[in-house]
Amino acid sequence: MISRAYMSSARLIRLPAATRCLAPSVMPVQSQRGPARHATHRPFSQRTATDSSALNTRQMVAAAAAAAAAGALAYGTSSRVRCDAKAPTPTDPIVVNPILPPLVVDTGSDSAAEMSPEELRLEKQAQKAKKHGGGLKLFSGNGNMALALEISRNLGTNLGKATVSRFADGEVNCMIHENVRGKDVYVIQPTCPPVNENLMELLLMVSTLNRASARRITVVIPYYGYARQDRKMQARVPISAADVARLLEAMGIDRVIAVDLHCGQIQGFFGPRVPVDNLDGGVVGINYFGDKDLHNPVIVSPDAGGVYRAKKFKEGLSHKFDMKDVGLAMIIKQRARAGSVDQMDLVGDVEGCDCIVVDDMIDTAGTLCKAADVLVEKGARRVFAFASHGLFSGPGNDRIANSKLEECVILNTIPSSPQRAANEKLTELSIAPLLAQTIFNIHARKSISALFK
């Protein structure tokens, strides 16, 4: 704020300390015809060298006022800048303090209406530079390059140039070909099969970026490998999900973005200095199934641990598409061993209803196909399936093709394959718009929870 104070003997423009370094005080000049007045108010023929100095000082004060006004706009303050000096014209020399950083003025609609065409053009250029070159960098490993390219297109930027390959002996070769010093970097890499290869690429990319002085590193992990080993179910076994989190944290990551973690407590495996955003991929499925002609829809959880996920899917479908008759059911399964289900019991009524089995992932598809058989036996009209991650290990793809499912909908968190593309019962939706909007909101310091309301 630049204010003006009147003194008894002379008028003096008082500047804050940061501005006084630009110009000394303007001293009054005594005239024989009257009281003291500023040199710039005298006729041109009577001006001296001291007067010229005062004129330059006046232009410097005007430049300082303009810079302060721009700063107030840039930081969103409502304060106004007062200065007796006239605004500089395009022909006046503009004195800029080299200590101050360049400012980008973010004006609102009212201010934009008062701008000249030239100012609007400069404002558009500044906003474009802020969007594309404002410190945001995207990089990707070999885990899911197609998804990374789609995210970059949604953000309106390009993937960073990097080499992630293998040496002759199988070791990972990682090299970044762009300057990332002081940048906000996002690494897109799911730890899907081959899990260890993709995980090692991610760790070395984070290490490389840290050694290149990146300001902040956010890892975008659409599929979090080792997520099912989240607790000790028997003696002498690791908690692998926590160990992976410690590895990533030791490499120096600053934030994690994941999609539908197998269990929510994985977020707690990271320390308080590494926040985790667990995105709900179900919002993509809700939009897809809401456009279908469903008859008495019932959301089914394939196990007791997925009831909360199925309940959120049901509430989202009811709220967004005004479906008042959406039901909820659950299947209780008893496993003989890992990957094999011995018995299934249904809790709920599905007679004559369209069922949607909601889960976080499909691995070998044994549980899903058996659940579809149980639902059909109980009188279900049609059976659909939705999962965020489609692994389809082993015979999973063939089981889906030969099952009683009407349609199986998955997200593209894991790269597709020719076998999956040939399966007519599989439908793949894109998670890229949701991930791109999340990256933008984090970079712009905006809310993420607002995306799911």
GROMACS .gro file of C-alpha atoms in nm:
model
  453
    1MET     CA    1   0.000   0.000   0.000
    2ILE     CA    2   0.140   0.337  -0.100
    3SER     CA    3  -0.003   0.625   0.100
    4ARG     CA    4   0.046   1.002   0.091
    5ALA     CA    5   0.121   1.225   0.389
    6TYR     CA    6   0.106   1.603   0.395
    7MET     CA    7   0.366   1.793   0.589
    8SER     CA    8   0.349   2.158   0.693
    9SER     CA    9   0.648   2.276   0.493
   10ALA     CA   10   0.638   2.045   0.189
   11ARG     CA   11   0.450   1.758   0.029
   12LEU     CA   12   0.628   1.424   0.053
   13ILE     CA   13   0.535   1.091  -0.102
   14ARG     CA   14   0.607   0.817   0.151
   15LEU     CA   15   0.685   0.470   0.022
   16PRO     CA   16   0.726   0.139   0.203
   17ALA     CA   17   1.080   0.021   0.276
   18ALA     CA   18   1.078  -0.223  -0.019
   19THR     CA   19   0.994   0.063  -0.254
   20ARG     CA   20   1.220   0.333  -0.116
   21CYS     CA   21   1.519   0.149  -0.254
   22LEU     CA   22   1.390   0.234  -0.600
   23ALA     CA   23   1.393   0.612  -0.557
   24PRO     CA   24   1.491   0.877  -0.301
   25SER     CA   25   1.232   1.116  -0.167
   26VAL     CA   26   1.115   1.389  -0.401
   27MET     CA   27   1.246   1.716  -0.260
   28PRO     CA   28   1.051   2.037  -0.313
   29VAL     CA   29   1.202   2.317  -0.519
   30GLN     CA   30   1.172   2.677  -0.390
   31SER     CA   31   1.047   2.924  -0.646
   32GLN     CA   32   1.078   3.302  -0.626
   33ARG     CA   33   0.712   3.346  -0.718
   34GLY     CA   34   0.555   3.151  -0.435
   35PRO     CA   35   0.570   2.866  -0.188
   36ALA     CA   36   0.754   2.542  -0.241
   37ARG     CA   37   0.627   2.317  -0.515
   38HIS     CA   38   0.747   2.010  -0.703
   39ALA     CA   39   0.994   2.051  -0.986
   40THR     CA   40   0.770   1.866  -1.226
   41HIS     CA   41   0.504   2.135  -1.191
   42ARG     CA   42   0.736   2.414  -1.324
   43PRO     CA   43   0.744   2.527  -1.685
   44PHE     CA   44   0.975   2.327  -1.905
   45SER     CA   45   1.200   2.627  -1.975
   46GLN     CA   46   1.274   2.669  -1.605
   47ARG     CA   47   1.357   2.303  -1.529
   48THR     CA   48   1.709   2.214  -1.425
   49ALA     CA   49   1.906   1.892  -1.398
   50THR     CA   50   1.759   1.846  -1.051
   51ASP     CA   51   1.414   1.871  -1.209
   52SER     CA   52   1.495   1.594  -1.459
   53SER     CA   53   1.605   1.373  -1.173
   54ALA     CA   54   1.274   1.438  -1.001
   55LEU     CA   55   1.090   1.348  -1.324
   56ASN     CA   56   1.270   1.015  -1.345
   57THR     CA   57   1.191   0.961  -0.980
   58ARG     CA   58   0.825   1.024  -1.051
   59GLN     CA   59   0.824   0.762  -1.327
   60MET     CA   60   0.993   0.516  -1.093
   61VAL     CA   61   0.726   0.578  -0.831
   62ALA     CA   62   0.457   0.516  -1.092
   63ALA     CA   63   0.625   0.189  -1.193
   64ALA     CA   64   0.644   0.083  -0.828
   65ALA     CA   65   0.274   0.159  -0.784
   66ALA     CA   66   0.187  -0.045  -1.093
   67ALA     CA   67   0.399  -0.337  -0.965
   68ALA     CA   68   0.232  -0.320  -0.625
   69ALA     CA   69  -0.111  -0.314  -0.788
   70ALA     CA   70  -0.020  -0.617  -0.998
   71GLY     CA   71   0.103  -0.793  -0.686
   72ALA     CA   72  -0.225  -0.723  -0.507
   73LEU     CA   73  -0.416  -0.875  -0.799
   74ALA     CA   74  -0.186  -1.174  -0.826
   75TYR     CA   75  -0.230  -1.268  -0.459
   76GLY     CA   76  -0.602  -1.202  -0.458
   77THR     CA   77  -0.604  -0.909  -0.215
   78SER     CA   78  -0.865  -0.638  -0.221
   79SER     CA   79  -0.633  -0.350  -0.128
   80ARG     CA   80  -0.594  -0.060  -0.368
   81VAL     CA   81  -0.277   0.127  -0.451
   82ARG     CA   82  -0.277   0.507  -0.429
   83CYS     CA   83  -0.016   0.725  -0.584
   84ASP     CA   84  -0.018   1.083  -0.704
   85ALA     CA   85   0.208   1.002  -0.995
   86LYS     CA   86   0.037   0.950  -1.326
   87ALA     CA   87   0.029   0.602  -1.481
   88PRO     CA   88   0.318   0.555  -1.725
   89THR     CA   89   0.235   0.581  -2.092
   90PRO     CA   90   0.371   0.332  -2.348
   91THR     CA   91   0.643   0.583  -2.440
   92ASP     CA   92   0.762   0.634  -2.081
   93PRO     CA   93   1.059   0.425  -1.964
   94ILE     CA   94   0.948   0.159  -1.714
   95VAL     CA   95   1.188   0.094  -1.428
   96VAL     CA   96   1.156  -0.259  -1.290
   97ASN     CA   97   1.317  -0.374  -0.969
   98PRO     CA   98   1.540  -0.671  -1.063
   99ILE     CA   99   1.496  -0.815  -0.713
  100LEU     CA  100   1.122  -0.870  -0.756
  101PRO     CA  101   1.005  -1.186  -0.940
  102PRO     CA  102   0.795  -1.158  -1.254
  103LEU     CA  103   0.426  -1.140  -1.175
  104VAL     CA  104   0.136  -1.316  -1.348
  105VAL     CA  105  -0.185  -1.120  -1.300
  106ASP     CA  106  -0.492  -1.340  -1.258
  107THR     CA  107  -0.786  -1.110  -1.323
  108GLY     CA  108  -1.153  -1.185  -1.283
  109SER     CA  109  -1.438  -1.125  -1.523
  110ASP     CA  110  -1.489  -0.765  -1.410
  111SER     CA  111  -1.124  -0.678  -1.458
  112ALA     CA  112  -1.109  -0.856  -1.792
  113ALA     CA  113  -1.393  -0.640  -1.921
  114GLU     CA  114  -1.185  -0.329  -1.852
  115MET     CA  115  -0.873  -0.462  -2.028
  116SER     CA  116  -0.758  -0.339  -2.364
  117PRO     CA  117  -0.716  -0.590  -2.650
  118GLU     CA  118  -0.340  -0.590  -2.601
  119GLU     CA  119  -0.376  -0.656  -2.228
  120LEU     CA  120  -0.619  -0.941  -2.296
  121ARG     CA  121  -0.374  -1.095  -2.540
  122LEU     CA  122  -0.094  -1.079  -2.285
  123GLU     CA  123  -0.324  -1.222  -2.019
  124LYS     CA  124  -0.412  -1.520  -2.240
  125GLN     CA  125  -0.045  -1.584  -2.307
  126ALA     CA  126   0.029  -1.571  -1.935
  127GLN     CA  127  -0.250  -1.817  -1.854
  128LYS     CA  128  -0.136  -2.052  -2.131
  129ALA     CA  129   0.220  -2.042  -2.001
  130LYS     CA  130   0.093  -2.108  -1.650
  131LYS     CA  131  -0.106  -2.409  -1.770
  132HIS     CA  132   0.159  -2.572  -1.986
  133GLY     CA  133   0.486  -2.458  -1.835
  134GLY     CA  134   0.400  -2.374  -1.476
  135GLY     CA  135   0.618  -2.639  -1.320
  136LEU     CA  136   0.402  -2.946  -1.400
  137LYS     CA  137   0.584  -3.246  -1.547
  138LEU     CA  138   0.443  -3.590  -1.636
  139PHE     CA  139   0.656  -3.902  -1.669
  140SER     CA  140   0.567  -4.266  -1.719
  141GLY     CA  141   0.735  -4.601  -1.697
  142ASN     CA  142   0.650  -4.906  -1.907
  143GLY     CA  143   0.364  -5.020  -1.681
  144ASN     CA  144   0.076  -4.858  -1.873
  145MET     CA  145   0.198  -4.617  -2.138
  146ALA     CA  146  -0.143  -4.595  -2.310
  147LEU     CA  147  -0.307  -4.467  -1.992
  148ALA     CA  148  -0.025  -4.215  -1.935
  149LEU     CA  149  -0.065  -4.075  -2.288
  150GLU     CA  150  -0.440  -4.042  -2.238
  151ILE     CA  151  -0.388  -3.855  -1.910
  152SER     CA  152  -0.143  -3.617  -2.076
  153ARG     CA  153  -0.395  -3.546  -2.354
  154ASN     CA  154  -0.663  -3.467  -2.097
  155LEU     CA  155  -0.425  -3.227  -1.923
  156GLY     CA  156  -0.324  -3.062  -2.249
  157THR     CA  157   0.046  -3.131  -2.201
  158ASN     CA  158   0.308  -3.380  -2.320
  159LEU     CA  159   0.476  -3.667  -2.142
  160GLY     CA  160   0.827  -3.588  -2.027
  161LYS     CA  161   1.117  -3.735  -2.222
  162ALA     CA  162   1.271  -4.028  -2.037
  163THR     CA  163   1.439  -4.360  -2.108
  164VAL     CA  164   1.328  -4.664  -1.907
  165SER     CA  165   1.483  -4.972  -2.062
  166ARG     CA  166   1.697  -5.274  -1.974
  167PHE     CA  167   2.069  -5.336  -1.986
  168ALA     CA  168   2.202  -5.655  -2.140
  169ASP     CA  169   2.200  -5.831  -1.802
  170GLY     CA  170   1.838  -5.733  -1.727
  171GLU     CA  171   1.905  -5.436  -1.499
  172VAL     CA  172   1.676  -5.133  -1.529
  173ASN     CA  173   1.821  -4.836  -1.717
  174CYS     CA  174   1.649  -4.508  -1.620
  175MET     CA  175   1.739  -4.163  -1.756
  176ILE     CA  176   1.545  -3.834  -1.758
  177HIS     CA  177   1.608  -3.614  -2.064
  178GLU     CA  178   1.444  -3.292  -1.937
  179ASN     CA  179   1.522  -3.035  -1.674
  180VAL     CA  180   1.306  -3.103  -1.366
  181ARG     CA  181   1.480  -2.877  -1.115
  182GLY     CA  182   1.216  -2.714  -0.898
  183LYS     CA  183   0.930  -2.882  -1.090
  184ASP     CA  184   0.614  -3.052  -0.966
  185VAL     CA  185   0.660  -3.404  -1.110
  186TYR     CA  186   0.399  -3.681  -1.148
  187VAL     CA  187   0.511  -4.036  -1.228
  188ILE     CA  188   0.239  -4.262  -1.372
  189GLN     CA  189   0.324  -4.627  -1.314
  190PRO     CA  190   0.092  -4.911  -1.204
  191THR     CA  191   0.266  -5.202  -1.030
  192CYS     CA  192   0.073  -5.460  -1.230
  193PRO     CA  193   0.222  -5.780  -1.374
  194PRO     CA  194   0.516  -5.810  -1.411
  195VAL     CA  195   0.491  -5.663  -1.061
  196ASN     CA  196   0.857  -5.663  -0.959
  197GLU     CA  197   0.973  -5.515  -1.291
  198ASN     CA  198   0.725  -5.229  -1.274
  199LEU     CA  199   0.793  -5.166  -0.906
  200MET     CA  200   1.168  -5.145  -0.967
  201GLU     CA  201   1.114  -4.902  -1.254
  202LEU     CA  202   0.902  -4.682  -1.028
  203LEU     CA  203   1.158  -4.681  -0.746
  204LEU     CA  204   1.447  -4.592  -0.977
  205MET     CA  205   1.249  -4.318  -1.154
  206VAL     CA  206   1.168  -4.157  -0.818
  207SER     CA  207   1.534  -4.181  -0.717
  208THR     CA  208   1.644  -4.025  -1.047
  209LEU     CA  209   1.401  -3.735  -1.013
  210ASN     CA  210   1.507  -3.667  -0.655
  211ARG     CA  211   1.872  -3.657  -0.757
  212ALA     CA  212   1.772  -3.415  -1.036
  213SER     CA  213   1.633  -3.172  -0.772
  214ALA     CA  214   1.262  -3.205  -0.846
  215ARG     CA  215   1.063  -2.993  -0.603
  216ARG     CA  216   0.782  -3.246  -0.541
  217ILE     CA  217   0.728  -3.602  -0.664
  218THR     CA  218   0.381  -3.756  -0.677
  219VAL     CA  219   0.348  -4.120  -0.782
  220VAL     CA  220   0.026  -4.212  -0.962
  221ILE     CA  221  -0.031  -4.585  -0.903
  222PRO     CA  222  -0.358  -4.687  -1.073
  223TYR     CA  223  -0.304  -5.047  -0.954
  224TYR     CA  224  -0.116  -5.103  -0.627
  225GLY     CA  225   0.067  -5.436  -0.640
  226TYR     CA  226   0.100  -5.653  -0.325
  227ALA     CA  227  -0.218  -5.487  -0.192
  228ARG     CA  228  -0.379  -5.818  -0.090
  229GLN     CA  229  -0.093  -5.897   0.151
  230ASP     CA  230  -0.207  -5.632   0.396
  231ARG     CA  231  -0.205  -5.830   0.723
  232LYS     CA  232  -0.070  -6.146   0.881
  233MET     CA  233  -0.322  -6.424   0.834
  234GLN     CA  234  -0.078  -6.686   0.965
  235ALA     CA  235   0.261  -6.709   1.126
  236ARG     CA  236   0.589  -6.621   0.951
  237VAL     CA  237   0.450  -6.424   0.654
  238PRO     CA  238   0.531  -6.064   0.552
  239ILE     CA  239   0.294  -5.770   0.532
  240SER     CA  240   0.404  -5.694   0.177
  241ALA     CA  241   0.171  -5.398   0.119
  242ALA     CA  242   0.338  -5.214   0.408
  243ASP     CA  243   0.686  -5.308   0.288
  244VAL     CA  244   0.617  -5.163  -0.058
  245ALA     CA  245   0.495  -4.844   0.106
  246ARG     CA  246   0.817  -4.817   0.308
  247LEU     CA  247   1.024  -4.868  -0.007
  248LEU     CA  248   0.844  -4.587  -0.186
  249GLU     CA  249   0.870  -4.360   0.115
  250ALA     CA  250   1.241  -4.431   0.150
  251MET     CA  251   1.293  -4.324  -0.212
  252GLY     CA  252   1.155  -3.979  -0.124
  253ILE     CA  253   0.804  -3.957  -0.268
  254ASP     CA  254   0.584  -3.670  -0.152
  255ARG     CA  255   0.237  -3.798  -0.240
  256VAL     CA  256   0.053  -4.107  -0.368
  257ILE     CA  257  -0.251  -4.123  -0.596
  258ALA     CA  258  -0.411  -4.469  -0.616
  259VAL     CA  259  -0.736  -4.612  -0.751
  260ASP     CA  260  -0.950  -4.844  -0.537
  261LEU     CA  261  -0.692  -4.986  -0.299
  262HIS     CA  262  -0.778  -5.341  -0.195
  263CYS     CA  263  -0.825  -5.219   0.161
  264GLY     CA  264  -0.831  -4.871   0.303
  265GLN     CA  265  -0.571  -4.931   0.573
  266ILE     CA  266  -0.297  -4.933   0.308
  267GLN     CA  267  -0.315  -4.553   0.330
  268GLY     CA  268  -0.190  -4.583   0.687
  269PHE     CA  269   0.119  -4.777   0.579
  270PHE     CA  270   0.261  -4.446   0.455
  271GLY     CA  271   0.382  -4.189   0.706
  272PRO     CA  272   0.196  -3.865   0.783
  273ARG     CA  273   0.430  -3.670   0.553
  274VAL     CA  274   0.316  -3.874   0.250
  275PRO     CA  275  -0.060  -3.822   0.198
  276VAL     CA  276  -0.244  -4.088  -0.003
  277ASP     CA  277  -0.543  -4.011  -0.227
  278ASN     CA  278  -0.746  -4.329  -0.279
  279LEU     CA  279  -0.974  -4.251  -0.573
  280ASP     CA  280  -1.308  -4.427  -0.606
  281GLY     CA  281  -1.318  -4.585  -0.950
  282GLY     CA  282  -1.682  -4.669  -0.893
  283VAL     CA  283  -1.788  -4.320  -1.008
  284VAL     CA  284  -1.690  -4.421  -1.362
  285GLY     CA  285  -1.896  -4.739  -1.339
  286ILE     CA  286  -2.195  -4.551  -1.193
  287ASN     CA  287  -2.211  -4.328  -1.501
  288TYR     CA  288  -2.197  -4.634  -1.728
  289PHE     CA  289  -2.463  -4.843  -1.555
  290GLY     CA  290  -2.686  -4.543  -1.496
  291ASP     CA  291  -2.743  -4.516  -1.871
  292LYS     CA  292  -2.851  -4.881  -1.896
  293ASP     CA  293  -3.213  -4.992  -1.876
  294LEU     CA  294  -3.192  -5.178  -1.547
  295HIS     CA  295  -3.493  -5.357  -1.396
  296ASN     CA  296  -3.502  -5.356  -1.015
  297PRO     CA  297  -3.123  -5.326  -0.984
  298VAL     CA  298  -2.949  -5.496  -0.693
  299ILE     CA  299  -2.584  -5.426  -0.606
  300VAL     CA  300  -2.410  -5.742  -0.487
  301SER     CA  301  -2.091  -5.766  -0.285
  302PRO     CA  302  -1.897  -6.089  -0.355
  303ASP     CA  303  -1.765  -6.103   0.005
  304ALA     CA  304  -1.816  -5.945   0.345
  305GLY     CA  305  -1.515  -5.714   0.304
  306GLY     CA  306  -1.664  -5.546  -0.004
  307VAL     CA  307  -2.001  -5.449   0.149
  308TYR     CA  308  -1.892  -5.089   0.205
  309ARG     CA  309  -1.779  -5.060  -0.159
  310ALA     CA  310  -2.109  -5.205  -0.284
  311LYS     CA  311  -2.304  -4.972  -0.052
  312LYS     CA  312  -2.125  -4.665  -0.193
  313PHE     CA  313  -2.200  -4.787  -0.548
  314LYS     CA  314  -2.566  -4.829  -0.458
  315GLU     CA  315  -2.589  -4.482  -0.300
  316GLY     CA  316  -2.417  -4.321  -0.598
  317LEU     CA  317  -2.652  -4.490  -0.845
  318SER     CA  318  -2.957  -4.389  -0.640
  319HIS     CA  319  -2.848  -4.028  -0.596
  320LYS     CA  320  -2.716  -3.949  -0.942
  321PHE     CA  321  -2.984  -4.121  -1.149
  322ASP     CA  322  -3.274  -4.091  -0.904
  323MET     CA  323  -3.321  -4.467  -0.869
  324LYS     CA  324  -3.524  -4.528  -0.555
  325ASP     CA  325  -3.553  -4.907  -0.576
  326VAL     CA  326  -3.185  -5.010  -0.578
  327GLY     CA  327  -3.127  -5.310  -0.350
  328LEU     CA  328  -2.819  -5.449  -0.175
  329ALA     CA  329  -2.712  -5.812  -0.135
  330MET     CA  330  -2.402  -5.998  -0.019
  331ILE     CA  331  -2.240  -6.332  -0.089
  332ILE     CA  332  -2.063  -6.512   0.194
  333LYS     CA  333  -1.787  -6.733   0.058
  334GLN     CA  334  -1.576  -6.996   0.227
  335ARG     CA  335  -1.236  -7.053   0.071
  336ALA     CA  336  -1.074  -7.394   0.066
  337ARG     CA  337  -0.739  -7.230  -0.023
  338ALA     CA  338  -0.611  -6.917  -0.199
  339GLY     CA  339  -0.781  -6.885  -0.538
  340SER     CA  340  -1.035  -7.157  -0.469
  341VAL     CA  341  -1.386  -7.108  -0.324
  342ASP     CA  342  -1.551  -7.401  -0.148
  343GLN     CA  343  -1.903  -7.273  -0.076
  344MET     CA  344  -2.114  -6.960  -0.137
  345ASP     CA  345  -2.428  -6.839   0.041
  346LEU     CA  346  -2.645  -6.544  -0.068
  347VAL     CA  347  -2.778  -6.287   0.179
  348GLY     CA  348  -3.061  -6.090   0.016
  349ASP     CA  349  -3.333  -6.128  -0.246
  350VAL     CA  350  -3.250  -6.112  -0.619
  351GLU     CA  351  -3.561  -6.274  -0.765
  352GLY     CA  352  -3.635  -6.112  -1.105
  353CYS     CA  353  -3.372  -5.841  -1.057
  354ASP     CA  354  -3.077  -5.715  -1.258
  355CYS     CA  355  -2.769  -5.777  -1.040
  356ILE     CA  356  -2.440  -5.587  -1.052
  357VAL     CA  357  -2.152  -5.761  -0.875
  358VAL     CA  358  -1.911  -5.487  -0.758
  359ASP     CA  359  -1.553  -5.570  -0.661
  360ASP     CA  360  -1.215  -5.398  -0.663
  361MET     CA  361  -1.032  -5.651  -0.881
  362ILE     CA  362  -1.078  -5.966  -1.087
  363ASP     CA  363  -0.782  -6.204  -1.076
  364THR     CA  364  -0.857  -6.559  -1.190
  365ALA     CA  365  -1.234  -6.482  -1.203
  366GLY     CA  366  -1.319  -6.799  -1.009
  367THR     CA  367  -1.509  -6.614  -0.736
  368LEU     CA  368  -1.693  -6.390  -0.983
  369CYS     CA  369  -1.809  -6.670  -1.211
  370LYS     CA  370  -1.930  -6.881  -0.918
  371ALA     CA  371  -2.113  -6.580  -0.778
  372ALA     CA  372  -2.289  -6.534  -1.113
  373ASP     CA  373  -2.398  -6.899  -1.103
  374VAL     CA  374  -2.540  -6.855  -0.751
  375LEU     CA  375  -2.730  -6.540  -0.849
  376VAL     CA  376  -2.882  -6.705  -1.156
  377GLU     CA  377  -2.990  -7.004  -0.944
  378LYS     CA  378  -3.162  -6.764  -0.703
  379GLY     CA  379  -3.368  -6.616  -0.986
  380ALA     CA  380  -3.167  -6.314  -1.103
  381ARG     CA  381  -3.285  -6.172  -1.436
  382ARG     CA  382  -2.942  -6.058  -1.559
  383VAL     CA  383  -2.599  -6.049  -1.393
  384PHE     CA  384  -2.343  -5.778  -1.461
  385ALA     CA  385  -2.001  -5.729  -1.305
  386PHE     CA  386  -1.793  -5.420  -1.236
  387ALA     CA  387  -1.433  -5.409  -1.112
  388SER     CA  388  -1.168  -5.139  -1.117
  389HIS     CA  389  -0.877  -5.373  -1.194
  390GLY     CA  390  -0.897  -5.659  -1.443
  391LEU     CA  391  -0.595  -5.885  -1.395
  392PHE     CA  392  -0.740  -6.202  -1.557
  393SER     CA  393  -0.453  -6.422  -1.449
  394GLY     CA  394  -0.436  -6.773  -1.588
  395PRO     CA  395  -0.778  -6.891  -1.711
  396GLY     CA  396  -0.954  -6.571  -1.599
  397ASN     CA  397  -1.031  -6.439  -1.946
  398ASP     CA  398  -1.174  -6.775  -2.065
  399ARG     CA  399  -1.385  -6.809  -1.753
  400ILE     CA  400  -1.545  -6.471  -1.816
  401ALA     CA  401  -1.616  -6.562  -2.178
  402ASN     CA  402  -1.788  -6.889  -2.077
  403SER     CA  403  -1.968  -6.759  -1.767
  404LYS     CA  404  -2.333  -6.662  -1.714
  405LEU     CA  405  -2.241  -6.297  -1.691
  406GLU     CA  406  -2.424  -6.062  -1.925
  407GLU     CA  407  -2.133  -5.815  -1.926
  408CYS     CA  408  -1.813  -5.755  -1.729
  409VAL     CA  409  -1.703  -5.391  -1.701
  410ILE     CA  410  -1.349  -5.297  -1.596
  411LEU     CA  411  -1.127  -4.988  -1.594
  412ASN     CA  412  -0.804  -4.944  -1.790
  413THR     CA  413  -0.580  -4.928  -1.481
  414ILE     CA  414  -0.398  -5.231  -1.622
  415PRO     CA  415  -0.290  -5.244  -1.989
  416SER     CA  416  -0.511  -5.449  -2.217
  417SER     CA  417  -0.413  -5.751  -2.424
  418PRO     CA  418  -0.533  -5.900  -2.755
  419GLN     CA  419  -0.710  -6.181  -2.567
  420ARG     CA  420  -0.904  -5.933  -2.356
  421ALA     CA  421  -0.992  -5.724  -2.662
  422ALA     CA  422  -1.135  -6.034  -2.832
  423ASN     CA  423  -1.361  -6.115  -2.536
  424GLU     CA  424  -1.710  -5.990  -2.627
  425LYS     CA  425  -1.829  -5.988  -2.266
  426LEU     CA  426  -1.556  -5.749  -2.155
  427THR     CA  427  -1.609  -5.372  -2.161
  428GLU     CA  428  -1.321  -5.140  -2.070
  429LEU     CA  429  -1.384  -4.786  -1.943
  430SER     CA  430  -1.122  -4.516  -1.911
  431ILE     CA  431  -1.005  -4.381  -1.574
  432ALA     CA  432  -0.785  -4.119  -1.746
  433PRO     CA  433  -1.025  -3.820  -1.713
  434LEU     CA  434  -1.059  -3.878  -1.337
  435LEU     CA  435  -0.683  -3.914  -1.287
  436ALA     CA  436  -0.611  -3.608  -1.503
  437GLN     CA  437  -0.857  -3.394  -1.306
  438THR     CA  438  -0.706  -3.519  -0.979
  439ILE     CA  439  -0.354  -3.428  -1.093
  440PHE     CA  440  -0.472  -3.083  -1.199
  441ASN     CA  441  -0.651  -3.022  -0.868
  442ILE     CA  442  -0.346  -3.125  -0.665
  443HIS     CA  443  -0.117  -2.906  -0.875
  444ALA     CA  444  -0.357  -2.611  -0.846
  445ARG     CA  445  -0.415  -2.677  -0.473
  446LYS     CA  446  -0.785  -2.748  -0.520
  447SER     CA  447  -1.012  -2.998  -0.348
  448ILE     CA  448  -1.019  -3.362  -0.458
  449SER     CA  449  -1.322  -3.470  -0.257
  450ALA     CA  450  -1.531  -3.231  -0.469
  451LEU     CA  451  -1.480  -3.470  -0.765
  452PHE     CA  452  -1.688  -3.740  -0.594
  453LYS     CA  453  -1.984  -3.530  -0.475
   0.00000   0.00000   0.00000
